[in-house]
CSV table of C-alpha atoms in Angstrom, one decimal:
chain,number,residue,atom,x,y,z
S,205,MET,CA,-29.0,-39.3,-24.6
S,206,MET,CA,-28.6,-39.2,-28.4
S,207,ASP,CA,-30.0,-36.4,-30.5
S,208,HIS,CA,-33.1,-37.2,-32.5
S,209,ALA,CA,-32.6,-38.6,-36.0
S,210,SER,CA,-32.7,-35.9,-38.6
S,211,GLU,CA,-32.8,-38.0,-41.8
S,212,THR,CA,-34.4,-41.3,-42.8
S,213,THR,CA,-32.8,-43.6,-45.4
S,214,ALA,CA,-34.2,-46.9,-46.6
S,215,ILE,CA,-31.4,-49.6,-46.9
S,216,PRO,CA,-31.6,-53.3,-47.4
S,217,MET,CA,-30.6,-55.0,-44.2
S,218,ALA,CA,-29.3,-58.5,-43.6
S,219,VAL,CA,-29.7,-60.9,-40.6
S,220,ARG,CA,-28.2,-64.3,-39.8
S,221,GLY,CA,-30.5,-67.3,-40.1
S,222,TYR,CA,-30.7,-71.0,-39.4
S,223,ILE,CA,-31.3,-73.7,-42.0
S,224,LYS,CA,-32.2,-77.2,-41.0
S,225,ARG,CA,-30.5,-79.7,-43.1
S,226,ALA,CA,-32.7,-82.1,-45.1
S,227,LYS,CA,-32.4,-85.8,-44.3
S,228,GLY,CA,-29.8,-87.5,-46.4
S,229,GLY,CA,-27.8,-84.3,-47.0
S,230,THR,CA,-24.1,-84.6,-47.4
S,231,GLY,CA,-23.2,-81.7,-45.2
S,232,SER,CA,-23.3,-83.7,-42.0
S,233,GLN,CA,-20.8,-86.3,-43.2
S,234,ARG,CA,-17.8,-86.8,-41.0
S,235,ASP,CA,-14.4,-85.8,-42.3
S,236,ARG,CA,-12.7,-89.1,-43.1
S,237,SER,CA,-9.3,-87.6,-43.7
S,238,PHE,CA,-6.5,-89.0,-41.6
S,239,GLU,CA,-3.7,-87.0,-39.8
S,240,PRO,CA,-0.7,-89.3,-39.2
S,241,TYR,CA,2.3,-88.0,-37.3
S,242,SER,CA,5.3,-87.2,-39.5
S,243,PRO,CA,8.7,-86.2,-38.3
S,244,TRP,CA,9.3,-84.1,-41.5
S,245,THR,CA,8.9,-80.4,-41.7
S,246,LEU,CA,9.1,-78.2,-44.8
S,247,VAL,CA,9.6,-74.5,-44.2
S,248,LEU,CA,9.2,-72.2,-47.3
S,249,ASP,CA,9.2,-68.6,-48.2
S,250,THR,CA,8.9,-66.8,-51.6
S,251,GLU,CA,10.3,-63.6,-53.1
S,252,THR,CA,8.4,-62.1,-56.1
S,253,ASP,CA,9.1,-59.6,-58.9
S,254,THR,CA,7.7,-56.3,-57.5
S,255,GLU,CA,9.7,-54.2,-60.0
S,256,GLU,CA,8.7,-55.2,-63.5
S,257,LEU,CA,5.3,-56.6,-62.6
S,258,PRO,CA,4.3,-55.1,-59.2
S,259,ALA,CA,0.6,-55.9,-59.6
S,260,ALA,CA,1.0,-59.5,-60.5
S,261,GLN,CA,4.0,-60.2,-58.3
S,262,PRO,CA,5.1,-63.4,-60.2
S,263,LEU,CA,7.4,-65.9,-58.4
S,264,LEU,CA,11.1,-65.0,-58.6
S,265,ILE,CA,12.7,-67.4,-56.0
S,266,VAL,CA,11.7,-69.8,-53.3
S,267,GLN,CA,13.8,-70.3,-50.2
S,268,TYR,CA,13.2,-73.5,-48.2
S,269,ARG,CA,14.5,-75.7,-45.4
S,270,ILE,CA,13.6,-79.3,-44.7
S,271,TYR,CA,13.9,-80.8,-41.2
S,272,TYR,CA,13.7,-84.3,-39.9
S,273,GLU,CA,12.5,-83.9,-36.3
S,274,ARG,CA,14.4,-80.7,-35.6
S,275,GLN,CA,17.6,-81.6,-37.5
S,276,LEU,CA,18.2,-79.8,-40.8
S,277,PHE,CA,18.0,-82.3,-43.7
S,278,GLN,CA,18.2,-80.0,-46.7
S,279,ARG,CA,18.2,-76.3,-47.5
S,280,GLY,CA,18.0,-74.6,-50.9
S,281,VAL,CA,16.9,-71.9,-53.2
S,282,ALA,CA,14.8,-72.4,-56.3
S,283,TYR,CA,14.3,-69.9,-59.1
S,284,ASP,CA,11.7,-69.5,-61.8
S,285,PRO,CA,13.4,-69.6,-65.2
S,286,GLU,CA,10.5,-67.6,-66.8
S,287,THR,CA,11.0,-64.7,-64.4
S,288,ALA,CA,14.7,-64.7,-63.4
S,289,TRP,CA,17.2,-63.0,-65.7
S,290,PRO,CA,20.2,-65.0,-66.9
S,291,GLU,CA,22.6,-63.0,-64.7
S,292,GLU,CA,20.3,-63.6,-61.7
S,293,VAL,CA,20.4,-67.3,-62.3
S,294,LYS,CA,24.2,-67.2,-62.3
S,295,THR,CA,24.2,-65.2,-59.1
S,296,ILE,CA,21.8,-67.7,-57.4
S,297,GLU,CA,23.8,-70.7,-58.6
S,298,GLU,CA,27.1,-69.2,-57.3
S,299,PHE,CA,25.5,-68.2,-54.0
S,300,CYS,CA,24.2,-71.7,-53.5
S,301,LEU,CA,27.5,-73.3,-54.4
S,302,ARG,CA,29.4,-71.1,-51.9
S,303,ARG,CA,26.9,-71.7,-49.1
S,304,ARG,CA,26.2,-75.4,-49.9
S,305,TYR,CA,22.5,-74.8,-50.7
S,306,TYR,CA,20.6,-76.9,-53.2
S,307,CYS,CA,19.8,-74.9,-56.3
S,308,LEU,CA,16.6,-75.9,-58.1
S,309,THR,CA,14.2,-74.6,-60.7
S,310,ALA,CA,10.7,-73.7,-59.6
S,311,ASN,CA,9.2,-76.9,-61.1
S,312,GLN,CA,11.8,-79.0,-59.3
S,313,PHE,CA,10.9,-77.4,-56.0
S,314,ARG,CA,7.2,-78.0,-56.8
S,315,SER,CA,8.0,-81.7,-57.1
S,316,LEU,CA,10.0,-81.6,-53.9
S,317,PHE,CA,7.0,-79.8,-52.2
S,318,TYR,CA,4.7,-82.8,-53.1
S,319,TRP,CA,7.3,-85.4,-52.2
S,320,ILE,CA,7.9,-84.0,-48.7
S,321,GLY,CA,4.5,-82.4,-48.1
S,322,TYR,CA,2.2,-85.1,-49.6
S,323,ASP,CA,4.2,-88.4,-49.9
S,324,LEU,CA,6.1,-88.0,-46.6
S,325,GLN,CA,3.1,-86.1,-45.0
S,326,ALA,CA,5.4,-83.3,-43.7
S,327,THR,CA,4.1,-80.3,-41.9
S,328,ILE,CA,4.3,-77.4,-44.3
S,329,VAL,CA,5.2,-74.2,-42.5
S,330,GLY,CA,5.5,-70.6,-43.6
S,331,ALA,CA,4.9,-67.0,-42.6
S,332,ASN,CA,1.8,-66.0,-44.7
S,333,VAL,CA,1.4,-69.4,-46.3
S,334,PHE,CA,-1.4,-68.2,-48.5
S,335,PHE,CA,0.8,-65.8,-50.3
S,336,ASP,CA,3.6,-68.3,-50.8
S,337,VAL,CA,1.3,-71.1,-52.1
S,338,SER,CA,-0.5,-68.7,-54.4
S,339,ARG,CA,2.9,-67.7,-55.9
S,340,LEU,CA,3.8,-71.3,-56.6
S,341,ALA,CA,0.5,-72.0,-58.4
S,342,VAL,CA,0.5,-72.5,-62.2
S,343,TRP,CA,-3.4,-72.3,-62.2
S,344,HIS,CA,-6.1,-71.4,-59.7
S,345,GLY,CA,-9.9,-71.7,-59.6
S,346,PRO,CA,-12.7,-71.8,-57.0
S,347,ALA,CA,-12.6,-74.6,-54.5
S,348,ARG,CA,-15.6,-76.9,-54.0
S,349,THR,CA,-17.3,-79.1,-51.4
S,350,SER,CA,-16.1,-78.4,-47.8
S,351,MET,CA,-13.7,-75.6,-49.1
S,352,TYR,CA,-16.4,-73.8,-51.1
S,353,GLY,CA,-15.8,-70.1,-51.2
S,354,GLY,CA,-12.0,-70.6,-51.2
S,355,PHE,CA,-9.3,-71.2,-53.8
S,356,SER,CA,-7.9,-74.3,-55.4
S,357,PHE,CA,-4.3,-74.0,-56.5
S,358,MET,CA,-2.6,-76.3,-59.1
S,359,LEU,CA,1.1,-76.4,-58.5
S,360,LEU,CA,2.1,-79.1,-61.0
S,361,ARG,CA,0.4,-79.9,-64.3
S,362,GLU,CA,-0.4,-83.5,-65.2
S,363,SER,CA,1.4,-84.8,-62.1
S,364,GLY,CA,-1.3,-86.8,-60.5
S,365,TYR,CA,-0.9,-84.8,-57.3
S,366,PRO,CA,-4.0,-83.0,-55.9
S,367,ASN,CA,-4.4,-79.3,-55.8
S,368,VAL,CA,-3.8,-77.3,-52.7
S,369,ARG,CA,-7.0,-75.6,-51.4
S,370,ALA,CA,-7.2,-72.5,-49.2
S,371,LYS,CA,-10.3,-71.0,-47.5
S,372,LYS,CA,-10.2,-67.7,-45.6
S,373,LEU,CA,-11.4,-68.0,-41.9
S,374,THR,CA,-10.3,-64.7,-40.3
S,375,ASP,CA,-8.5,-61.6,-41.4
S,376,ILE,CA,-5.2,-63.4,-41.3
S,377,ALA,CA,-6.0,-67.1,-41.0
S,378,TYR,CA,-6.7,-69.6,-43.9
S,379,LYS,CA,-7.6,-73.2,-43.7
S,380,PHE,CA,-5.4,-75.3,-46.1
S,381,ASP,CA,-5.6,-78.9,-47.4
S,382,PHE,CA,-4.9,-81.1,-50.3
S,383,ALA,CA,-7.9,-81.8,-52.5
S,384,GLY,CA,-9.2,-85.4,-52.4
S,385,PRO,CA,-8.0,-88.1,-54.7
S,386,PRO,CA,-9.6,-88.3,-58.2
S,387,ALA,CA,-12.9,-90.2,-58.5
S,388,PRO,CA,-12.8,-93.8,-59.9
S,389,PRO,CA,-12.8,-94.1,-63.7
S,390,ILE,CA,-16.1,-93.8,-65.4
S,391,LYS,CA,-15.7,-97.3,-67.0
S,392,GLN,CA,-16.1,-98.9,-63.6
S,393,SER,CA,-19.7,-100.0,-62.9
S,394,ARG,CA,-21.8,-98.2,-60.3
S,395,ARG,CA,-22.0,-101.4,-58.3
S,396,PHE,CA,-18.2,-101.7,-58.2
S,397,GLN,CA,-17.8,-98.0,-57.2
S,398,GLU,CA,-20.3,-98.4,-54.4
S,399,SER,CA,-18.6,-101.6,-53.0
S,400,ALA,CA,-15.0,-100.5,-53.4
S,401,VAL,CA,-13.3,-99.5,-50.2
S,402,ARG,CA,-11.5,-96.2,-50.8
S,403,PRO,CA,-8.9,-95.0,-48.3
S,404,PRO,CA,-9.5,-91.7,-46.5
S,405,PRO,CA,-7.8,-88.8,-48.2
S,406,MET,CA,-4.6,-87.3,-47.0
S,407,ARG,CA,-5.4,-83.6,-46.4
S,408,GLY,CA,-2.0,-82.5,-45.3
S,409,THR,CA,-0.7,-80.4,-42.5
S,410,PHE,CA,-0.2,-76.6,-42.9
S,411,VAL,CA,0.9,-74.2,-40.2
S,412,ASP,CA,1.2,-70.4,-40.6
S,413,VAL,CA,3.5,-69.1,-37.8
S,414,LEU,CA,1.9,-65.7,-37.9
S,415,VAL,CA,-1.5,-67.1,-37.3
S,416,LEU,CA,-0.2,-69.6,-34.6
S,417,GLY,CA,1.8,-66.8,-32.9
S,418,LYS,CA,-1.2,-64.5,-32.6
S,419,ALA,CA,-3.4,-67.4,-31.3
S,420,LEU,CA,-0.9,-68.3,-28.6
S,421,LEU,CA,0.6,-64.8,-27.8
S,422,GLY,CA,-2.1,-62.4,-28.9
S,423,GLU,CA,-1.4,-58.6,-29.1
S,424,GLY,CA,-2.1,-57.1,-32.5
S,425,ARG,CA,-1.3,-57.9,-36.1
S,426,PRO,CA,1.7,-60.2,-36.2
S,427,SER,CA,4.9,-59.9,-38.3
S,428,LEU,CA,7.8,-62.3,-38.6
S,429,ALA,CA,10.2,-59.7,-37.2
S,430,GLY,CA,7.9,-59.0,-34.2
S,431,LEU,CA,7.2,-62.7,-33.6
S,432,GLY,CA,10.9,-63.6,-33.6
S,433,LYS,CA,11.7,-60.8,-31.1
S,434,LYS,CA,8.9,-61.9,-28.8
S,435,LEU,CA,10.0,-65.5,-28.9
S,436,GLN,CA,13.7,-64.5,-28.6
S,437,VAL,CA,14.8,-66.8,-31.4
S,438,ARG,CA,18.4,-67.2,-32.1
S,439,HIS,CA,18.2,-66.0,-35.8
S,440,PRO,CA,15.5,-63.4,-36.1
S,441,LYS,CA,14.4,-61.8,-39.4
S,442,LEU,CA,17.0,-59.5,-40.9
S,443,LYS,CA,16.4,-55.9,-41.8
S,444,ALA,CA,15.2,-55.8,-45.4
S,445,PRO,CA,17.6,-54.4,-48.0
S,446,GLU,CA,16.4,-52.3,-50.9
S,447,PHE,CA,15.0,-54.9,-53.3
S,448,LYS,CA,15.9,-54.0,-56.8
S,449,ARG,CA,16.7,-56.2,-59.8
S,450,PRO,CA,19.0,-57.8,-60.7
S,451,ILE,CA,19.0,-59.8,-57.5
S,452,THR,CA,22.2,-59.5,-55.5
S,453,ASP,CA,24.1,-61.6,-52.9
S,454,GLU,CA,22.8,-59.2,-50.1
S,455,GLN,CA,19.2,-59.8,-51.1
S,456,LEU,CA,19.8,-63.6,-51.2
S,457,ARG,CA,21.3,-63.5,-47.7
S,458,TYR,CA,18.2,-61.7,-46.5
S,459,ALA,CA,15.9,-64.0,-48.4
S,460,VAL,CA,17.4,-67.3,-47.0
S,461,ARG,CA,17.2,-65.9,-43.5
S,462,ASP,CA,13.4,-65.8,-43.5
S,463,PRO,CA,12.8,-69.6,-43.6
S,464,LEU,CA,15.4,-70.0,-40.8
S,465,ALA,CA,13.6,-67.4,-38.6
S,466,THR,CA,10.3,-69.0,-39.5
S,467,ALA,CA,11.5,-72.5,-38.6
S,468,GLN,CA,12.8,-71.3,-35.2
S,469,CYS,CA,9.6,-69.5,-34.4
S,470,TYR,CA,7.6,-72.6,-35.4
S,471,PHE,CA,9.6,-75.0,-33.2
S,472,GLU,CA,9.3,-72.6,-30.2
S,473,LEU,CA,5.6,-72.2,-30.7
S,474,ARG,CA,5.2,-75.9,-31.1
S,475,ARG,CA,7.0,-76.4,-27.8
S,476,ARG,CA,4.8,-73.9,-26.0
S,477,TYR,CA,1.6,-75.4,-27.4
S,478,ALA,CA,2.7,-78.9,-26.4
S,479,ALA,CA,3.0,-77.6,-22.8
S,480,LEU,CA,-0.7,-76.8,-22.8
S,481,GLU,CA,-1.6,-80.5,-23.4
S,482,LEU,CA,-4.6,-79.6,-25.5
S,483,PRO,CA,-6.3,-82.3,-27.7
S,484,THR,CA,-6.6,-80.0,-30.7
S,485,PRO,CA,-3.9,-80.6,-33.3
S,486,LEU,CA,-1.5,-77.7,-33.7
S,487,HIS,CA,-2.3,-77.1,-37.3
S,488,ARG,CA,-6.0,-76.6,-36.4
S,489,ILE,CA,-5.2,-73.6,-34.2
S,490,TYR,CA,-6.4,-70.6,-36.1
S,491,SER,CA,-7.1,-68.0,-33.4
S,492,GLU,CA,-7.4,-67.5,-29.6
S,493,ALA,CA,-10.9,-69.1,-29.9
S,494,SER,CA,-9.3,-72.3,-31.1
S,495,VAL,CA,-7.2,-72.5,-28.0
S,496,ALA,CA,-10.3,-71.8,-25.8
S,497,LYS,CA,-12.2,-74.6,-27.6
S,498,GLY,CA,-9.2,-76.9,-27.0
S,499,TYR,CA,-9.6,-76.2,-23.3
S,500,LEU,CA,-13.4,-77.0,-23.5
S,501,ASP,CA,-12.5,-80.3,-25.2
S,502,LYS,CA,-10.0,-81.1,-22.5
S,503,MET,CA,-12.7,-80.6,-19.9
S,504,SER,CA,-14.9,-83.0,-21.8
S,505,ILE,CA,-17.6,-80.4,-22.4
S,506,LEU,CA,-19.8,-81.5,-25.2
S,507,PRO,CA,-21.2,-79.0,-27.7
S,508,TRP,CA,-24.7,-77.7,-27.1
S,509,ARG,CA,-26.3,-79.2,-30.2
S,510,GLN,CA,-24.9,-82.6,-29.3
S,511,VAL,CA,-26.4,-82.6,-25.8
S,512,GLN,CA,-29.7,-81.0,-26.8
S,513,PRO,CA,-30.4,-81.9,-30.4
S,514,ASN,CA,-34.2,-81.5,-30.3
S,515,VAL,CA,-34.4,-77.7,-29.8
S,516,ASP,CA,-37.1,-76.0,-31.9
S,517,PRO,CA,-35.3,-74.8,-35.0
S,518,THR,CA,-37.5,-71.7,-35.0
S,519,ILE,CA,-36.0,-70.7,-31.6
S,520,ILE,CA,-32.5,-71.2,-33.0
S,521,GLY,CA,-33.4,-69.0,-36.0
S,522,TYR,CA,-34.5,-66.3,-33.6
S,523,LEU,CA,-31.3,-66.5,-31.7
S,524,MET,CA,-29.1,-66.5,-34.8
S,525,SER,CA,-30.9,-63.4,-36.2
S,526,THR,CA,-30.0,-61.4,-33.0
S,527,TYR,CA,-26.2,-62.0,-33.4
S,528,VAL,CA,-24.4,-59.0,-34.9
S,529,ALA,CA,-20.6,-59.3,-35.1
S,530,GLY,CA,-19.2,-55.9,-34.3
S,531,ARG,CA,-16.4,-54.2,-36.1
S,532,THR,CA,-14.8,-50.7,-35.9
S,533,ASP,CA,-14.3,-48.4,-38.9
S,534,THR,CA,-12.4,-45.2,-38.7
S,535,LYS,CA,-14.7,-42.5,-40.0
S,536,ILE,CA,-12.7,-39.4,-39.0
S,537,ARG,CA,-9.0,-39.5,-40.0
S,538,ARG,CA,-6.2,-36.9,-39.7
S,539,GLU,CA,-8.3,-34.4,-37.9
S,540,ILE,CA,-7.8,-33.0,-34.4
S,541,ARG,CA,-10.8,-33.7,-32.3
S,542,ARG,CA,-11.7,-33.8,-28.6
S,543,VAL,CA,-12.1,-37.5,-27.6
S,544,ALA,CA,-12.8,-39.5,-24.5
S,545,VAL,CA,-10.6,-42.6,-23.8
S,546,CYS,CA,-12.7,-45.7,-23.1
S,547,ASP,CA,-10.5,-48.6,-21.9
S,548,PHE,CA,-12.4,-52.0,-22.2
S,549,THR,CA,-10.2,-54.8,-20.8
S,550,ALA,CA,-11.3,-58.3,-21.7
S,551,LEU,CA,-14.7,-56.9,-22.9
S,552,TYR,CA,-16.2,-60.2,-24.2
S,553,PRO,CA,-15.3,-62.5,-21.3
S,554,SER,CA,-16.2,-59.8,-18.8
S,555,GLY,CA,-19.7,-59.5,-20.3
S,556,CYS,CA,-20.1,-63.3,-20.3
S,557,VAL,CA,-19.1,-63.4,-16.6
S,558,ARG,CA,-21.7,-60.8,-15.7
S,559,LEU,CA,-24.4,-62.6,-17.6
S,560,GLY,CA,-23.5,-66.0,-16.1
S,561,LEU,CA,-23.0,-67.7,-19.4
S,562,TRP,CA,-20.5,-70.3,-18.1
S,563,LYS,CA,-23.5,-72.2,-16.6
S,564,PHE,CA,-24.9,-72.5,-20.1
S,565,ILE,CA,-21.6,-73.8,-21.6
S,566,ILE,CA,-21.4,-76.7,-19.2
S,567,ALA,CA,-25.2,-77.4,-19.1
S,568,LYS,CA,-27.1,-80.2,-20.8
S,569,GLY,CA,-29.0,-77.5,-22.6
S,570,PHE,CA,-31.4,-74.7,-21.7
S,571,THR,CA,-35.1,-73.9,-21.2
S,572,CYS,CA,-36.9,-71.2,-23.1
S,573,LEU,CA,-39.6,-69.3,-21.3
S,574,GLU,CA,-42.2,-66.8,-22.6
S,575,ALA,CA,-41.5,-63.6,-20.7
S,576,THR,CA,-43.1,-60.7,-22.7
S,577,ASP,CA,-44.7,-59.0,-19.7
S,578,ASP,CA,-41.6,-59.5,-17.4
S,579,MET,CA,-39.3,-58.1,-20.1
S,580,ARG,CA,-41.6,-55.0,-20.6
S,581,ALA,CA,-41.6,-54.4,-16.8
S,582,PHE,CA,-37.8,-54.8,-16.6
S,583,LEU,CA,-37.1,-52.3,-19.4
S,584,ASN,CA,-39.5,-49.8,-17.9
S,585,LEU,CA,-37.5,-49.8,-14.7
S,586,VAL,CA,-33.9,-50.4,-15.7
S,587,SER,CA,-31.5,-47.5,-15.6
S,588,LEU,CA,-27.8,-46.8,-16.2
S,589,ASP,CA,-27.1,-47.1,-12.5
S,590,ASP,CA,-28.7,-50.6,-12.5
S,591,LEU,CA,-26.0,-51.8,-14.9
S,592,GLN,CA,-23.4,-51.1,-12.2
S,593,ARG,CA,-25.0,-53.8,-10.0
S,594,PRO,CA,-24.0,-57.4,-10.8
S,595,GLN,CA,-27.5,-58.8,-9.9
S,596,THR,CA,-28.9,-56.9,-12.9
S,597,TRP,CA,-27.0,-58.7,-15.6
S,598,PRO,CA,-28.4,-62.2,-15.3
S,599,LYS,CA,-31.9,-60.7,-16.0
S,600,MET,CA,-30.7,-59.7,-19.5
S,601,VAL,CA,-30.2,-63.3,-20.9
S,602,GLY,CA,-33.0,-63.1,-23.4
S,603,ILE,CA,-34.2,-61.9,-26.8
S,604,ALA,CA,-37.3,-60.0,-27.9
S,605,GLN,CA,-39.2,-59.4,-31.1
S,606,ILE,CA,-39.9,-55.7,-31.4
S,607,HIS,CA,-41.7,-53.2,-33.6
S,608,PRO,CA,-38.8,-50.6,-33.9
S,609,ASN,CA,-39.7,-47.0,-34.1
S,610,GLU,CA,-36.5,-44.8,-34.2
S,611,ASP,CA,-34.8,-47.2,-31.7
S,612,VAL,CA,-31.0,-47.1,-31.7
S,613,LEU,CA,-30.0,-50.6,-32.7
S,614,PRO,CA,-27.0,-52.3,-34.5
S,615,ILE,CA,-28.1,-53.1,-38.1
S,616,ARG,CA,-26.1,-54.9,-40.7
S,617,GLY,CA,-26.6,-53.4,-44.1
S,618,ARG,CA,-25.1,-51.7,-47.1
S,619,TYR,CA,-23.9,-48.2,-46.2
S,620,GLY,CA,-22.8,-45.7,-48.9
S,621,ARG,CA,-21.1,-47.0,-52.0
S,622,ARG,CA,-18.6,-49.3,-50.4
S,623,PRO,CA,-19.2,-53.0,-51.3
S,624,GLY,CA,-20.2,-55.5,-48.6
S,625,ARG,CA,-22.4,-55.2,-45.6
S,626,ARG,CA,-21.3,-53.4,-42.4
S,627,ILE,CA,-22.7,-52.7,-39.0
S,628,GLY,CA,-24.4,-49.4,-38.4
S,629,TRP,CA,-25.6,-48.3,-34.9
S,630,ASN,CA,-28.4,-46.0,-36.0
S,631,TYR,CA,-31.9,-45.0,-35.4
S,632,PHE,CA,-34.0,-47.8,-36.9
S,633,SER,CA,-37.7,-48.0,-37.8
S,634,GLN,CA,-39.7,-50.8,-39.4
S,635,HIS,CA,-43.0,-49.7,-40.9
S,636,LYS,CA,-44.4,-53.1,-41.9
S,637,ASP,CA,-45.7,-55.6,-39.3
S,638,ASP,CA,-44.3,-58.7,-41.1
S,639,HIS,CA,-40.8,-60.0,-40.5
S,640,LEU,CA,-40.3,-57.9,-37.4
S,641,ILE,CA,-36.7,-58.2,-36.1
S,642,TRP,CA,-35.5,-60.0,-33.0
S,643,VAL,CA,-32.9,-58.3,-30.8
S,644,THR,CA,-31.1,-59.2,-27.5
S,645,THR,CA,-32.2,-57.7,-24.2
S,646,LEU,CA,-28.8,-56.0,-23.9
S,647,ASP,CA,-29.5,-54.1,-27.2
S,648,LEU,CA,-32.9,-53.1,-25.9
S,649,VAL,CA,-31.4,-51.7,-22.7
S,650,ALA,CA,-28.8,-49.8,-24.6
S,651,SER,CA,-31.5,-48.3,-26.9
S,652,LYS,CA,-33.6,-47.2,-23.9
S,653,ILE,CA,-30.6,-45.5,-22.2
S,654,LEU,CA,-29.6,-43.7,-25.4
S,655,THR,CA,-33.1,-42.6,-26.5
S,656,GLY,CA,-35.0,-42.4,-23.2
S,657,ARG,CA,-37.8,-44.6,-24.7
S,658,VAL,CA,-38.7,-48.2,-24.2
S,659,PRO,CA,-38.8,-50.2,-27.5
S,660,LYS,CA,-42.2,-51.7,-28.3
S,661,ILE,CA,-41.9,-55.4,-27.4
S,662,ILE,CA,-44.1,-57.8,-29.3
S,663,ARG,CA,-42.8,-61.0,-27.8
S,664,GLY,CA,-40.0,-61.7,-25.2
S,665,LEU,CA,-38.1,-64.9,-24.5
S,666,THR,CA,-35.7,-65.7,-21.6
S,667,PHE,CA,-33.3,-68.6,-21.2
S,668,SER,CA,-32.2,-70.7,-18.2
S,669,PRO,CA,-29.5,-73.4,-18.1
S,670,LEU,CA,-30.3,-77.0,-17.4
S,671,THR,CA,-28.3,-79.1,-15.0
S,672,PRO,CA,-24.5,-79.5,-15.7
S,673,GLN,CA,-23.2,-82.3,-17.9
S,674,GLU,CA,-21.8,-85.4,-16.2
S,675,GLY,CA,-18.2,-86.4,-16.3
S,676,LEU,CA,-16.5,-83.0,-16.8
S,677,GLN,CA,-12.8,-83.1,-16.1
S,678,THR,CA,-10.7,-81.0,-13.9
S,679,ILE,CA,-7.7,-79.6,-15.8
S,680,THR,CA,-4.3,-78.3,-14.9
S,681,LEU,CA,-3.4,-74.9,-16.2
S,682,GLY,CA,-0.1,-72.9,-16.0
S,683,ASP,CA,1.8,-72.9,-12.7
S,684,GLY,CA,0.0,-76.1,-11.7
S,685,PHE,CA,-3.3,-74.3,-11.1
S,686,LYS,CA,-6.2,-76.8,-11.2
S,687,PHE,CA,-9.5,-75.7,-12.7
S,688,ASP,CA,-12.8,-77.4,-11.8
S,689,PRO,CA,-15.5,-76.7,-14.3
S,690,TYR,CA,-18.2,-77.4,-11.8
S,691,ALA,CA,-16.9,-75.1,-9.1
S,692,ASP,CA,-15.3,-72.2,-11.1
S,693,ASP,CA,-16.1,-70.0,-14.0
S,694,PHE,CA,-13.5,-70.4,-16.8
S,695,LEU,CA,-14.6,-67.1,-18.4
S,696,ARG,CA,-13.8,-65.3,-15.1
S,697,LEU,CA,-10.4,-67.0,-15.1
S,698,LEU,CA,-9.7,-65.7,-18.6
S,699,THR,CA,-10.7,-62.2,-17.5
S,700,SER,CA,-8.4,-62.2,-14.4
S,701,ASN,CA,-5.5,-63.5,-16.5
S,702,VAL,CA,-5.9,-60.6,-19.0
S,703,LEU,CA,-6.0,-58.1,-16.1
S,704,ARG,CA,-2.8,-59.6,-14.7
């Protein structure tokens, strides 16, 4: 049991919410971009000036390789005349001549980038694509519409080509695309603009091998050297030499190896992903969750809001407000302390299996029941020993509105002077009766075990799945194992694979 709170601090807290779109809003429009297959692949990497301008890191050279199918079509090095010294330009030109590389200026490469990546619709591949694209940019600004909150990078001025846009999705993953084509000229009449048939925009195909490698292989923060070693590619990343200016042949040999290692990692990851036979395009795999969603699509499982569109938005708002994404911050560093090792294997899928959430995933929806008295009775009786019994967990699929009074709960708010909101698992009290918070039954059970007191429940709701959706497909996994979504629990399967 935790010690009693000794100090009380008022902080502004934040909760997630649900906003129902107004009729006629543009947010529900379908993405009309097209994704044609292209046999072309452009692999690029950049080196920057970290000596004279370490903060800005302006572009110094670009190393690239172009493939048709898997056959090398062109390889080259491009330099930025505004950054490279005259003696460095001579070194680069001589290096390219000896090794039969194309030698370009940065602007020539930018034109090549659009010819291959936009006109020929090639897959643009890199290791940390965001950094490379941002180094190529001659201007940047905030992105709009579907990429709002991201960046818009101009690579060529007055070229007629669209900007490249990037929006952060996870700690390492970005979504990339080409901005849409320019709007019709203002001189055209409104009637003509409305009647004209405009082709769907070509958004492009971008793949970051570090993101793709982590999604398919997992295990920690990726690096090109580690990925190449794990995939056992023929030409892995070389050991980095000391990078000082002027640039030398040794540094150029190291630099041109990176796109080769990146290309070999990409082709091997593409081969492994193709073996999964998932419907999700390769360039839309951003994390392990993307792979899992691909399996759900392969089973023909429809999203919840699609099969049950008429759920009371108030209930959705209650559910959203209970969701707190956890994170870990190191508060004690470089100190010798006594610790206890807690090994949680497959924590999230294990919890989902205990709660029986697979039945919700394949269901036509759920029912919501008022259960205030039942939830109060359950919390009064539940103990730590009960959590060791599998039959206890399905009873905790619910949420409750409470009047907190020094209950230990996860709260998202601003802590200390650091910017942004973080999760604090603290004693929490709310003195006003309006806008009382909603929390999950699991958090209420944890608070009771830690404090020895049952939180004051104002209203409790429990959820039960409806009947399964029709037409779900049996899929074949690795080693020829067939999975039936009606008979098996996919989350349990994920847990057992992690344990193996």
